[in-house]
Amino acid sequence: MSAIETSPVPDDTGAPITHSATRLDDASKFRIGVILTVIVLYTEISPLQYTMVAAALQKMTKTFPTVGGNINWAVIILGLVGAAATPVLGKASDIWGKKRMLLVCGGLFLIGSVICALTSNWTIFLIGRGLSAFAIATQFISYGLVRDLLPRKYVPIGLGFIGTGVGFSGVAAPLIGGVLVDHFDWRSMFWFLAIFTVVLTPLVIWLVPETTVRLRDRIDPFGAILLSGGALLTLLYLDNGQNWGWTRVSSLLWLIVGLLLLMSFVVVERRVARPIMDMRLLLNPKVSIVLLMTVIGIGITAVQPLALGYMTQTPDSATLRGQIAEGTAAHAAAAGHPIPLNMIRVLLDPGYSYGNGYGMVQYAVHIGMWAGAIGMVVGPFAGVLIRRIGGRLPSIIAFALLTVSAIGFAVSDYSVVTYLVLYGLSGIAFGFLYAALPSLIVEAVPPEQQGISSGMLGVTMSLGTGAAMAVTTALLNNNPVVAHIDVAGHTTTQVIPQVFADRGYTDSFWVMVGTTAVALVIAVLMRHGRKPATGGE
């Protein structure tokens, strides 16, 4: 174990002032397990809220009828604020303590959830969602907490359990959210999340020790603005480019300014005495290659559940034609011109081959929860494997399985059984990936830089998933399904919202094949992670 440094350190050194005096080397396995469980559950507030709210957007439109398509901002704002705040919160955890910042994030999330549960004002609701977004940083702060507290031999396994937590939310969120929304209303989700946080916060306070690893430093405000602002503007373009127009000058300006801010961050931070993150560390191949692999390959983890949710919850084409015909007849009857259904012909151009008409709970039970369930099992096993052989091979396994899965989705005819098998394959990959990525970062950086390094991993994940979702959204919207409605020889046409041609999904899956294949090549060539993980020695 590292020696404790007791001599005072001047305020301007930026040096570590102490090391892990609180490491649980003498603790029982039971106590270690309890502490790890509490940490993992506390980090669940972020993925739980994302999955629940994303699935309930349609229900929320009744409360906010004037916002239209902007209802998606209930989810978009999470990525924007979370990506901007995570690196700064990570740095703050290096300076003031990881447990402390974990609780700060939880407190902001609690306030945000209560605001969302109480308000019917859209602007105030978005403020609540913005406060809730700070919870995204809990997962990345927890990596450093696990590194500092657990005996080194258990650190890779602990990081694997945090990945398991992501799988838990994939199982629990659709079921809990579905039951709450179906039997109460969307506000009940936010009350559940608030109660969940209220119950867990005292457990974190009482059971989880604070790490004594500290960095005597200050947060460079200019660097924080450049990094957070650059991430925010870039993601804003990726999230809204489809609506704004990808190539419009006014849209591209957001992207250009965002990228310029990010590049300026690197340039400026190499020259200041107290950078948010040591640029030599960020540009070290052990860190930069992992971040590059992540930003390229992580997008599939968002695209697959998005596509599967749409495809299974959309009614099949025959049912949709019947619904359109019934709607046309009802509209005509309301106008005083009743039309028999047999006089209405509906042609979908192009047709589509998918669709089950599942509700939220049905989707979770039939397909949505199983990748998360498999990931829960694989995560700890991956942690054991990483302790023995390092994080590189599990990364190779993850991206190889994701590439095979993406190819399967791209070439297979739609079938719930086939897609369930392919998504299960992705679940294995998720377990390996979410254990390997934080472990590779832990092995690459000193303990006093763990918070900001994990924060940078969070930013790259947000940018990678944001870019992948933007590409997928563009491909889907470029392949709409149009209904040609013929009534006694008079034909009208309408674009069916949120229903897309098969080609849109197929093209999206092929893009994911390309990105995961590139990430796989990077993992194969990566020199880092070839030795057994040490837990950050």
Coordinates of C-alpha atoms in Angstrom, one line a residue:
M1 CA 0.0 0.0 0.0
S2 CA 1.2 3.5 -0.8
A3 CA 2.7 5.4 2.1
I4 CA 0.8 8.3 3.7
E5 CA 2.2 11.6 2.9
T6 CA 2.0 13.8 6.0
S7 CA 4.2 16.7 5.2
P8 CA 2.4 19.9 4.3
V9 CA 2.2 20.8 0.6
P10 CA 2.1 24.4 -0.6
D11 CA -1.1 25.6 -2.1
D12 CA 0.4 26.1 -5.5
T13 CA 2.0 22.7 -6.1
G14 CA -0.9 20.8 -7.5
A15 CA 0.5 17.7 -5.8
P16 CA -1.3 14.9 -3.9
I17 CA -1.5 15.6 -0.2
T18 CA -2.3 12.1 1.0
H19 CA -2.9 8.6 -0.2
S20 CA -5.3 5.8 0.6
A21 CA -5.2 5.6 4.4
T22 CA -8.8 4.5 4.1
R23 CA -8.2 1.5 1.9
L24 CA -10.2 -1.4 3.2
D25 CA -7.4 -3.9 3.3
D26 CA -8.4 -5.3 6.7
A27 CA -12.1 -5.2 6.1
S28 CA -14.2 -8.3 5.9
K29 CA -15.5 -9.4 2.5
F30 CA -19.1 -8.8 3.8
R31 CA -18.3 -5.2 4.6
I32 CA -16.6 -4.7 1.3
G33 CA -19.6 -6.2 -0.4
V34 CA -22.0 -3.9 1.5
I35 CA -20.1 -0.8 0.7
L36 CA -19.8 -1.7 -3.0
T37 CA -23.5 -2.5 -3.2
V38 CA -24.4 0.9 -1.7
I39 CA -22.1 2.7 -4.2
V40 CA -23.5 0.8 -7.1
L41 CA -27.1 1.4 -6.1
Y42 CA -26.4 5.1 -5.6
T43 CA -25.0 5.4 -9.1
E44 CA -28.2 3.8 -10.5
I45 CA -30.1 7.1 -10.1
S46 CA -28.7 8.2 -13.5
P47 CA -29.5 5.3 -15.8
L48 CA -32.8 4.7 -14.0
Q49 CA -34.0 8.2 -14.7
Y50 CA -32.9 8.2 -18.3
T51 CA -34.6 4.9 -19.2
M52 CA -37.8 5.7 -17.3
V53 CA -38.3 9.2 -18.7
A54 CA -37.3 8.3 -22.2
A55 CA -40.0 5.6 -22.3
A56 CA -42.7 7.8 -20.8
L57 CA -42.3 10.9 -23.1
Q58 CA -45.6 10.2 -24.9
K59 CA -47.5 10.1 -21.6
M60 CA -46.0 13.5 -20.6
T61 CA -47.2 15.3 -23.7
K62 CA -50.7 15.5 -22.1
T63 CA -49.3 17.7 -19.3
F64 CA -47.2 19.8 -21.7
P65 CA -49.4 19.9 -24.8
T66 CA -47.9 23.1 -26.3
V67 CA -44.2 21.9 -26.5
G68 CA -44.8 19.4 -29.4
G69 CA -41.6 17.7 -30.5
N70 CA -39.6 19.6 -27.9
I71 CA -40.8 17.1 -25.3
N72 CA -37.6 15.2 -26.2
W73 CA -35.7 17.9 -24.3
A74 CA -36.8 16.1 -21.2
V75 CA -34.1 13.6 -22.2
I76 CA -31.8 15.7 -24.3
I77 CA -31.0 18.1 -21.5
L78 CA -29.6 15.2 -19.5
G79 CA -26.8 14.5 -22.0
L80 CA -26.1 18.2 -22.4
V81 CA -25.8 19.2 -18.8
G82 CA -24.3 15.9 -17.7
A83 CA -21.5 16.0 -20.3
A84 CA -20.7 19.6 -19.5
A85 CA -20.7 19.0 -15.7
T86 CA -19.1 15.6 -15.4
P87 CA -15.4 16.6 -16.0
V88 CA -15.7 19.6 -13.6
L89 CA -17.3 17.4 -10.9
G90 CA -14.7 14.8 -11.5
K91 CA -12.0 17.4 -10.9
A92 CA -13.8 18.6 -7.8
S93 CA -13.9 15.0 -6.5
D94 CA -10.1 14.9 -6.8
I95 CA -9.8 18.1 -4.7
W96 CA -12.6 17.8 -2.1
G97 CA -13.4 14.1 -1.9
K98 CA -15.2 11.6 -4.0
K99 CA -17.8 10.6 -1.5
R100 CA -18.6 14.3 -0.8
M101 CA -19.1 15.0 -4.5
L102 CA -21.2 11.8 -4.9
L103 CA -23.5 13.2 -2.2
V104 CA -23.6 16.6 -3.9
C105 CA -24.7 15.1 -7.1
G106 CA -27.3 13.0 -5.3
G107 CA -28.6 16.1 -3.5
L108 CA -29.0 18.0 -6.8
F109 CA -30.7 15.0 -8.3
L110 CA -33.2 14.8 -5.4
I111 CA -34.1 18.5 -5.8
G112 CA -34.5 18.1 -9.5
S113 CA -36.7 15.1 -9.2
V114 CA -39.0 16.8 -6.7
I115 CA -39.3 19.9 -8.9
C116 CA -40.2 17.7 -11.9
A117 CA -42.8 15.8 -9.8
L118 CA -44.5 19.0 -8.6
T119 CA -44.5 21.4 -11.6
S120 CA -46.7 21.7 -14.7
N121 CA -44.6 24.5 -16.1
W122 CA -42.4 23.4 -18.9
T123 CA -39.6 25.8 -18.2
I124 CA -39.5 24.9 -14.5
F125 CA -39.7 21.2 -15.5
L126 CA -36.5 21.6 -17.6
I127 CA -34.7 23.3 -14.7
G128 CA -35.6 20.3 -12.7
R129 CA -34.3 18.0 -15.4
G130 CA -31.1 20.0 -15.6
L131 CA -30.5 19.6 -11.9
S132 CA -31.2 15.9 -12.2
A133 CA -28.5 15.7 -14.9
F134 CA -25.7 16.2 -12.4
A135 CA -26.4 12.5 -11.3
I136 CA -24.7 11.4 -14.5
A137 CA -21.4 12.2 -12.8
T138 CA -22.0 9.7 -10.0
Q139 CA -21.0 6.7 -12.1
F140 CA -17.7 8.3 -13.1
I141 CA -16.9 9.6 -9.6
S142 CA -17.7 6.1 -8.2
Y143 CA -14.8 4.6 -10.3
G144 CA -12.4 6.7 -8.3
L145 CA -14.1 5.9 -5.0
V146 CA -13.9 2.1 -5.7
R147 CA -10.2 2.5 -6.7
D148 CA -9.4 4.4 -3.5
L149 CA -11.4 2.2 -1.0
L150 CA -11.3 -1.4 -2.2
P151 CA -8.2 -3.6 -1.7
R152 CA -6.3 -3.5 -5.0
K153 CA -7.1 -7.1 -5.9
Y154 CA -10.8 -6.3 -5.7
V155 CA -10.7 -3.0 -7.7
P156 CA -11.2 -4.6 -11.2
I157 CA -14.1 -6.7 -9.8
G158 CA -15.6 -3.7 -8.2
L159 CA -15.5 -1.8 -11.5
G160 CA -17.2 -4.8 -13.1
F161 CA -20.0 -4.6 -10.5
I162 CA -20.5 -0.9 -11.4
G163 CA -21.0 -2.1 -15.0
T164 CA -23.4 -4.7 -13.5
G165 CA -25.3 -1.8 -12.0
V166 CA -25.9 -0.4 -15.5
G167 CA -27.4 -3.8 -16.4
F168 CA -29.6 -3.6 -13.3
S169 CA -31.1 -0.4 -14.5
G170 CA -31.7 -1.9 -17.9
V171 CA -33.8 -4.6 -16.2
A172 CA -35.5 -2.6 -13.5
A173 CA -36.3 0.7 -15.2
P174 CA -38.6 -0.5 -17.9
L175 CA -40.6 -2.7 -15.5
I176 CA -40.8 -0.2 -12.6
G177 CA -41.4 2.7 -15.0
G178 CA -44.0 0.8 -16.9
V179 CA -46.0 -0.2 -13.8
L180 CA -45.8 3.3 -12.3
V181 CA -46.9 5.1 -15.5
D182 CA -49.6 2.5 -16.4
H183 CA -51.2 2.5 -12.9
F184 CA -50.6 6.1 -11.8
D185 CA -49.0 8.8 -14.0
W186 CA -45.6 10.1 -15.1
R187 CA -45.1 12.1 -11.9
S188 CA -45.0 8.9 -10.0
M189 CA -41.6 8.1 -11.6
F190 CA -40.0 11.2 -10.2
W191 CA -41.5 10.5 -6.7
F192 CA -40.0 7.0 -6.9
L193 CA -36.6 8.4 -7.9
A194 CA -36.8 11.0 -5.1
I195 CA -37.7 8.3 -2.5
F196 CA -35.0 6.0 -3.9
T197 CA -32.4 8.8 -3.4
V198 CA -33.7 9.7 0.1
V199 CA -33.4 6.0 1.2
L200 CA -29.9 5.5 -0.2
T201 CA -28.3 8.9 0.8
P202 CA -28.1 8.0 4.6
L203 CA -26.6 4.6 3.7
V204 CA -23.9 6.4 1.7
I205 CA -23.3 8.8 4.6
W206 CA -23.1 6.0 7.2
L207 CA -21.6 3.1 5.4
V208 CA -19.2 4.4 2.7
P209 CA -15.9 5.8 4.0
E210 CA -14.5 9.0 2.4
T211 CA -11.3 8.5 0.5
T212 CA -8.3 10.4 1.8
V213 CA -6.8 10.8 -1.6
R214 CA -6.7 14.5 -2.4
L215 CA -5.1 16.8 -4.9
R216 CA -4.1 20.2 -3.5
D217 CA -5.3 22.2 -6.4
R218 CA -8.0 24.7 -7.6
I219 CA -10.3 24.4 -10.6
D220 CA -9.2 26.5 -13.4
P221 CA -12.4 28.5 -14.3
F222 CA -11.2 29.3 -17.9
G223 CA -10.4 25.7 -18.6
A224 CA -13.7 24.6 -17.1
I225 CA -15.6 27.0 -19.4
L226 CA -13.7 25.8 -22.5
L227 CA -14.2 22.1 -21.8
S228 CA -17.8 22.3 -20.6
G229 CA -18.8 24.8 -23.1
G230 CA -17.2 22.9 -26.0
A231 CA -18.9 19.7 -25.0
L232 CA -22.2 21.4 -24.5
L233 CA -22.3 23.2 -27.9
T234 CA -21.0 20.1 -29.8
L235 CA -23.7 17.9 -28.2
L236 CA -26.3 20.6 -28.8
Y237 CA -25.6 20.4 -32.6
L238 CA -25.6 16.6 -32.6
D239 CA -28.9 16.5 -30.7
N240 CA -30.7 19.2 -32.8
G241 CA -29.0 19.1 -36.2
Q242 CA -31.8 17.1 -37.7
N243 CA -34.4 19.7 -36.8
W244 CA -32.2 22.7 -37.5
G245 CA -30.7 21.4 -40.7
W246 CA -27.3 19.8 -40.6
T247 CA -25.7 22.0 -43.2
R248 CA -27.3 25.3 -42.4
V249 CA -24.8 28.0 -41.4
S250 CA -26.6 28.8 -38.2
S251 CA -26.5 25.1 -37.2
L252 CA -22.9 24.5 -38.2
L253 CA -21.9 27.5 -36.1
W254 CA -22.8 25.6 -32.9
L255 CA -20.6 22.7 -34.0
I256 CA -17.7 24.9 -35.1
V257 CA -17.7 27.0 -32.0
G258 CA -18.0 23.8 -29.8
L259 CA -15.0 22.1 -31.6
L260 CA -13.0 25.3 -31.4
L261 CA -13.6 25.5 -27.6
L262 CA -12.5 21.9 -27.2
M263 CA -9.3 22.5 -29.2
S264 CA -8.7 25.7 -27.3
F265 CA -9.1 23.7 -24.1
V266 CA -6.2 21.5 -25.1
V267 CA -4.0 24.4 -26.2
V268 CA -4.7 26.6 -23.2
E269 CA -4.4 23.8 -20.6
R270 CA -1.0 22.9 -21.9
R271 CA 0.2 26.4 -21.0
V272 CA -1.5 27.2 -17.7
A273 CA 0.2 26.4 -14.4
R274 CA -2.9 24.7 -12.8
P275 CA -4.7 22.8 -15.6
I276 CA -8.0 21.0 -15.0
M277 CA -6.2 17.9 -16.3
D278 CA -2.5 17.4 -17.1
M279 CA -2.4 17.4 -20.9
R280 CA 0.6 15.2 -20.9
L281 CA -1.6 12.6 -19.1
L282 CA -4.6 13.2 -21.5
L283 CA -2.4 12.8 -24.6
N284 CA -0.6 9.8 -23.2
P285 CA -1.5 6.8 -25.4
K286 CA -2.6 4.9 -22.4
V287 CA -5.4 7.4 -21.9
S288 CA -5.9 8.9 -25.4
I289 CA -6.2 5.6 -27.2
V290 CA -8.8 4.4 -24.7
L291 CA -10.8 7.6 -25.1
L292 CA -10.6 7.3 -28.9
M293 CA -11.7 3.7 -28.9
T294 CA -14.6 4.8 -26.6
V295 CA -15.9 7.7 -28.6
I296 CA -15.9 5.7 -31.8
G297 CA -17.3 2.4 -30.5
I298 CA -19.7 3.3 -27.7
G299 CA -22.5 4.6 -29.9
I300 CA -24.0 1.2 -30.5
T301 CA -25.0 0.9 -26.8
A302 CA -27.5 3.7 -27.4
V303 CA -28.6 2.9 -31.0
Q304 CA -29.6 -0.7 -30.4
P305 CA -32.1 0.0 -27.6
L306 CA -33.4 3.0 -29.5
A307 CA -34.0 0.9 -32.6
L308 CA -35.4 -2.1 -30.8
G309 CA -37.8 0.1 -28.8
Y310 CA -39.2 1.7 -31.9
M311 CA -39.4 -1.5 -33.9
T312 CA -41.2 -3.6 -31.3
Q313 CA -43.6 -0.9 -30.1
T314 CA -44.7 0.1 -33.6
P315 CA -47.8 -1.8 -34.7
D316 CA -47.3 -4.1 -37.7
S317 CA -48.2 -2.7 -41.1
A318 CA -51.6 -4.4 -41.4
T319 CA -52.6 -3.0 -38.0
L320 CA -51.3 0.4 -38.9
R321 CA -53.3 0.4 -42.1
G322 CA -56.4 -0.5 -40.2
Q323 CA -55.8 2.3 -37.6
I324 CA -55.4 4.9 -40.4
A325 CA -58.6 3.7 -42.1
E326 CA -60.5 3.9 -38.9
G327 CA -59.1 7.3 -38.1
T328 CA -60.1 8.5 -41.6
A329 CA -63.6 7.2 -41.2
A330 CA -64.0 8.7 -37.7
H331 CA -62.8 12.1 -39.0
A332 CA -65.2 12.0 -41.9
A333 CA -68.1 11.0 -39.6
A334 CA -67.3 13.9 -37.2
A335 CA -67.5 16.3 -40.3
G336 CA -70.9 14.9 -41.1
H337 CA -69.8 12.8 -44.1
P338 CA -69.8 9.1 -42.9
I339 CA -67.8 6.8 -45.1
P340 CA -67.9 2.9 -44.9
L341 CA -64.6 1.4 -44.0
N342 CA -64.6 -0.8 -47.1
M343 CA -64.4 2.3 -49.3
I344 CA -61.1 3.4 -47.7
R345 CA -57.9 2.0 -49.1
V346 CA -54.5 2.6 -47.4
L347 CA -51.2 2.0 -49.1
L348 CA -47.9 2.4 -47.2
D349 CA -45.0 3.5 -49.3
P350 CA -42.6 1.9 -48.6
G351 CA -44.0 -0.9 -46.5
Y352 CA -42.1 -2.2 -43.5
S353 CA -41.5 -5.7 -42.1
Y354 CA -41.3 -5.1 -38.3
G355 CA -43.8 -4.2 -35.6
N356 CA -45.4 -5.9 -32.6
G357 CA -47.3 -3.1 -31.0
Y358 CA -45.8 -3.7 -27.6
G359 CA -46.4 -1.5 -24.6
M360 CA -43.6 -0.4 -22.4
V361 CA -43.8 -3.4 -20.0
Q362 CA -44.3 -5.9 -22.9
Y363 CA -41.2 -4.5 -24.6
A364 CA -39.2 -4.9 -21.4
V365 CA -40.3 -8.4 -20.8
H366 CA -40.0 -9.7 -24.4
I367 CA -36.6 -8.1 -25.3
G368 CA -35.6 -4.8 -23.6
M369 CA -34.5 -6.2 -20.2
W370 CA -32.5 -9.2 -21.3
A371 CA -29.3 -7.4 -22.4
G372 CA -29.1 -5.7 -19.1
A373 CA -29.8 -9.0 -17.2
I374 CA -27.0 -10.7 -19.1
G375 CA -24.7 -7.8 -18.5
M376 CA -25.3 -8.1 -14.8
V377 CA -24.0 -11.6 -14.8
V378 CA -21.0 -10.9 -17.1
G379 CA -19.8 -7.7 -15.5
P380 CA -18.3 -9.3 -12.3
F381 CA -16.9 -12.2 -14.3
A382 CA -15.2 -9.6 -16.6
G383 CA -13.7 -7.9 -13.6
V384 CA -12.2 -11.2 -12.5
L385 CA -10.8 -11.7 -16.0
I386 CA -9.4 -8.2 -16.1
R387 CA -7.6 -8.8 -12.8
R388 CA -5.8 -11.7 -14.4
I389 CA -5.1 -10.6 -17.9
G390 CA -5.8 -6.9 -18.1
G391 CA -8.5 -4.8 -19.9
R392 CA -7.3 -5.1 -23.5
L393 CA -8.7 -8.6 -24.2
P394 CA -12.1 -8.0 -22.6
S395 CA -12.3 -4.8 -24.8
I396 CA -11.5 -6.9 -27.9
I397 CA -14.2 -9.5 -26.9
A398 CA -16.7 -6.7 -26.3
F399 CA -16.2 -4.9 -29.6
A400 CA -16.0 -8.3 -31.5
L401 CA -19.3 -9.3 -30.1
L402 CA -20.9 -5.9 -30.8
T403 CA -19.6 -6.1 -34.4
V404 CA -21.1 -9.5 -34.9
S405 CA -24.4 -8.4 -33.3
A406 CA -24.6 -5.3 -35.5
I407 CA -24.0 -7.4 -38.6
G408 CA -26.7 -9.8 -37.5
F409 CA -29.2 -6.9 -37.1
A410 CA -28.2 -5.5 -40.5
V411 CA -28.7 -8.8 -42.5
S412 CA -31.4 -10.6 -40.6
D413 CA -35.1 -10.4 -41.3
Y414 CA -37.1 -9.0 -38.5
S415 CA -38.0 -11.5 -35.8
V416 CA -38.4 -11.0 -32.1
V417 CA -36.6 -14.3 -31.4
T418 CA -33.7 -13.5 -33.7
Y419 CA -33.4 -9.9 -32.4
L420 CA -33.6 -11.2 -28.8
V421 CA -30.6 -13.5 -29.4
L422 CA -28.6 -10.8 -31.1
Y423 CA -29.4 -8.3 -28.3
G424 CA -28.4 -11.0 -25.7
L425 CA -25.1 -11.2 -27.5
S426 CA -24.8 -7.4 -27.1
G427 CA -25.6 -7.9 -23.4
I428 CA -22.5 -10.1 -23.0
A429 CA -20.5 -7.3 -24.8
F430 CA -21.9 -4.6 -22.5
G431 CA -20.8 -6.5 -19.5
F432 CA -17.2 -6.8 -20.8
L433 CA -17.1 -3.2 -22.1
Y434 CA -18.4 -1.4 -19.0
A435 CA -15.9 -3.4 -16.8
A436 CA -13.0 -2.9 -19.2
L437 CA -13.2 0.9 -20.0
P438 CA -13.0 2.2 -16.4
S439 CA -10.3 -0.4 -15.5
L440 CA -8.1 0.8 -18.4
I441 CA -8.4 4.4 -17.2
V442 CA -7.7 3.3 -13.6
E443 CA -4.5 1.5 -14.7
A444 CA -3.4 4.5 -16.8
V445 CA -3.7 7.5 -14.3
P446 CA -2.4 8.3 -10.8
P447 CA -5.0 8.3 -8.0
E448 CA -5.0 12.0 -7.6
Q449 CA -6.1 12.4 -11.3
Q450 CA -8.7 9.7 -11.2
G451 CA -11.8 11.9 -10.9
I452 CA -11.0 14.2 -13.9
S453 CA -9.8 11.2 -15.9
S454 CA -13.1 9.4 -15.3
G455 CA -14.9 12.6 -16.1
M456 CA -13.1 12.7 -19.5
L457 CA -14.3 9.2 -20.1
G458 CA -17.8 10.4 -19.4
V459 CA -17.4 13.2 -21.9
T460 CA -16.2 10.8 -24.6
M461 CA -19.1 8.5 -23.9
S462 CA -21.6 11.3 -24.2
L463 CA -20.0 12.6 -27.5
G464 CA -19.9 9.0 -28.9
T465 CA -23.5 8.2 -28.1
G466 CA -24.6 11.7 -29.2
A467 CA -23.0 11.4 -32.6
A468 CA -24.3 7.9 -33.1
M469 CA -27.9 8.9 -32.2
A470 CA -27.6 11.9 -34.5
V471 CA -26.6 9.7 -37.4
T472 CA -29.3 7.2 -36.6
T473 CA -32.0 9.9 -36.3
A474 CA -30.9 11.4 -39.7
L475 CA -31.0 8.0 -41.4
L476 CA -34.4 7.2 -40.0
N477 CA -35.9 10.5 -40.9
N478 CA -34.6 10.2 -44.4
N479 CA -36.6 7.0 -44.8
P480 CA -40.1 7.8 -43.7
V481 CA -43.2 5.7 -44.3
V482 CA -45.9 7.6 -46.3
A483 CA -49.6 6.6 -46.2
H484 CA -51.6 7.0 -49.4
I485 CA -55.2 7.1 -48.4
D486 CA -57.8 6.5 -51.2
V487 CA -61.4 7.3 -50.5
A488 CA -63.7 6.7 -53.4
G489 CA -61.0 7.6 -55.9
H490 CA -59.7 10.7 -54.0
T491 CA -56.2 10.1 -52.7
T492 CA -54.4 12.0 -49.9
T493 CA -51.0 11.4 -48.5
Q494 CA -49.5 11.8 -45.1
V495 CA -46.1 11.0 -43.5
I496 CA -46.6 8.6 -40.6
P497 CA -44.7 10.1 -37.6
Q498 CA -42.2 7.8 -35.8
V499 CA -42.6 5.0 -38.3
F500 CA -39.7 4.4 -40.6
A501 CA -38.8 2.2 -43.6
D502 CA -36.7 -0.9 -43.1
R503 CA -33.8 0.7 -44.9
G504 CA -33.5 3.4 -42.2
Y505 CA -32.8 0.8 -39.6
T506 CA -30.6 -1.4 -41.8
D507 CA -28.4 1.6 -42.7
S508 CA -28.1 2.5 -39.0
F509 CA -27.0 -1.0 -38.2
W510 CA -24.4 -0.9 -40.9
V511 CA -23.0 2.3 -39.6
M512 CA -22.7 0.6 -36.2
V513 CA -20.9 -2.3 -37.9
G514 CA -18.3 0.2 -39.2
T515 CA -17.8 2.1 -35.9
T516 CA -17.6 -1.1 -33.7
A517 CA -15.2 -2.6 -36.3
V518 CA -12.9 0.4 -36.1
A519 CA -13.0 0.3 -32.3
L520 CA -12.2 -3.4 -32.5
V521 CA -9.1 -2.7 -34.6
I522 CA -8.0 0.0 -32.1
A523 CA -8.4 -2.5 -29.2
V524 CA -6.4 -5.1 -31.0
L525 CA -3.6 -2.7 -31.7
M526 CA -3.7 -1.1 -28.2
R527 CA -0.6 -1.7 -26.2
H528 CA -2.2 -0.7 -22.9
G529 CA -4.1 -3.3 -20.9
R530 CA -2.0 -6.3 -21.8
K531 CA -0.9 -6.9 -18.2
P532 CA -3.0 -8.1 -15.3
A533 CA -4.9 -5.2 -13.7
T534 CA -3.3 -4.0 -10.4
G535 CA -6.1 -1.8 -9.2
G536 CA -4.2 1.4 -10.0
E537 CA -0.8 0.8 -8.3

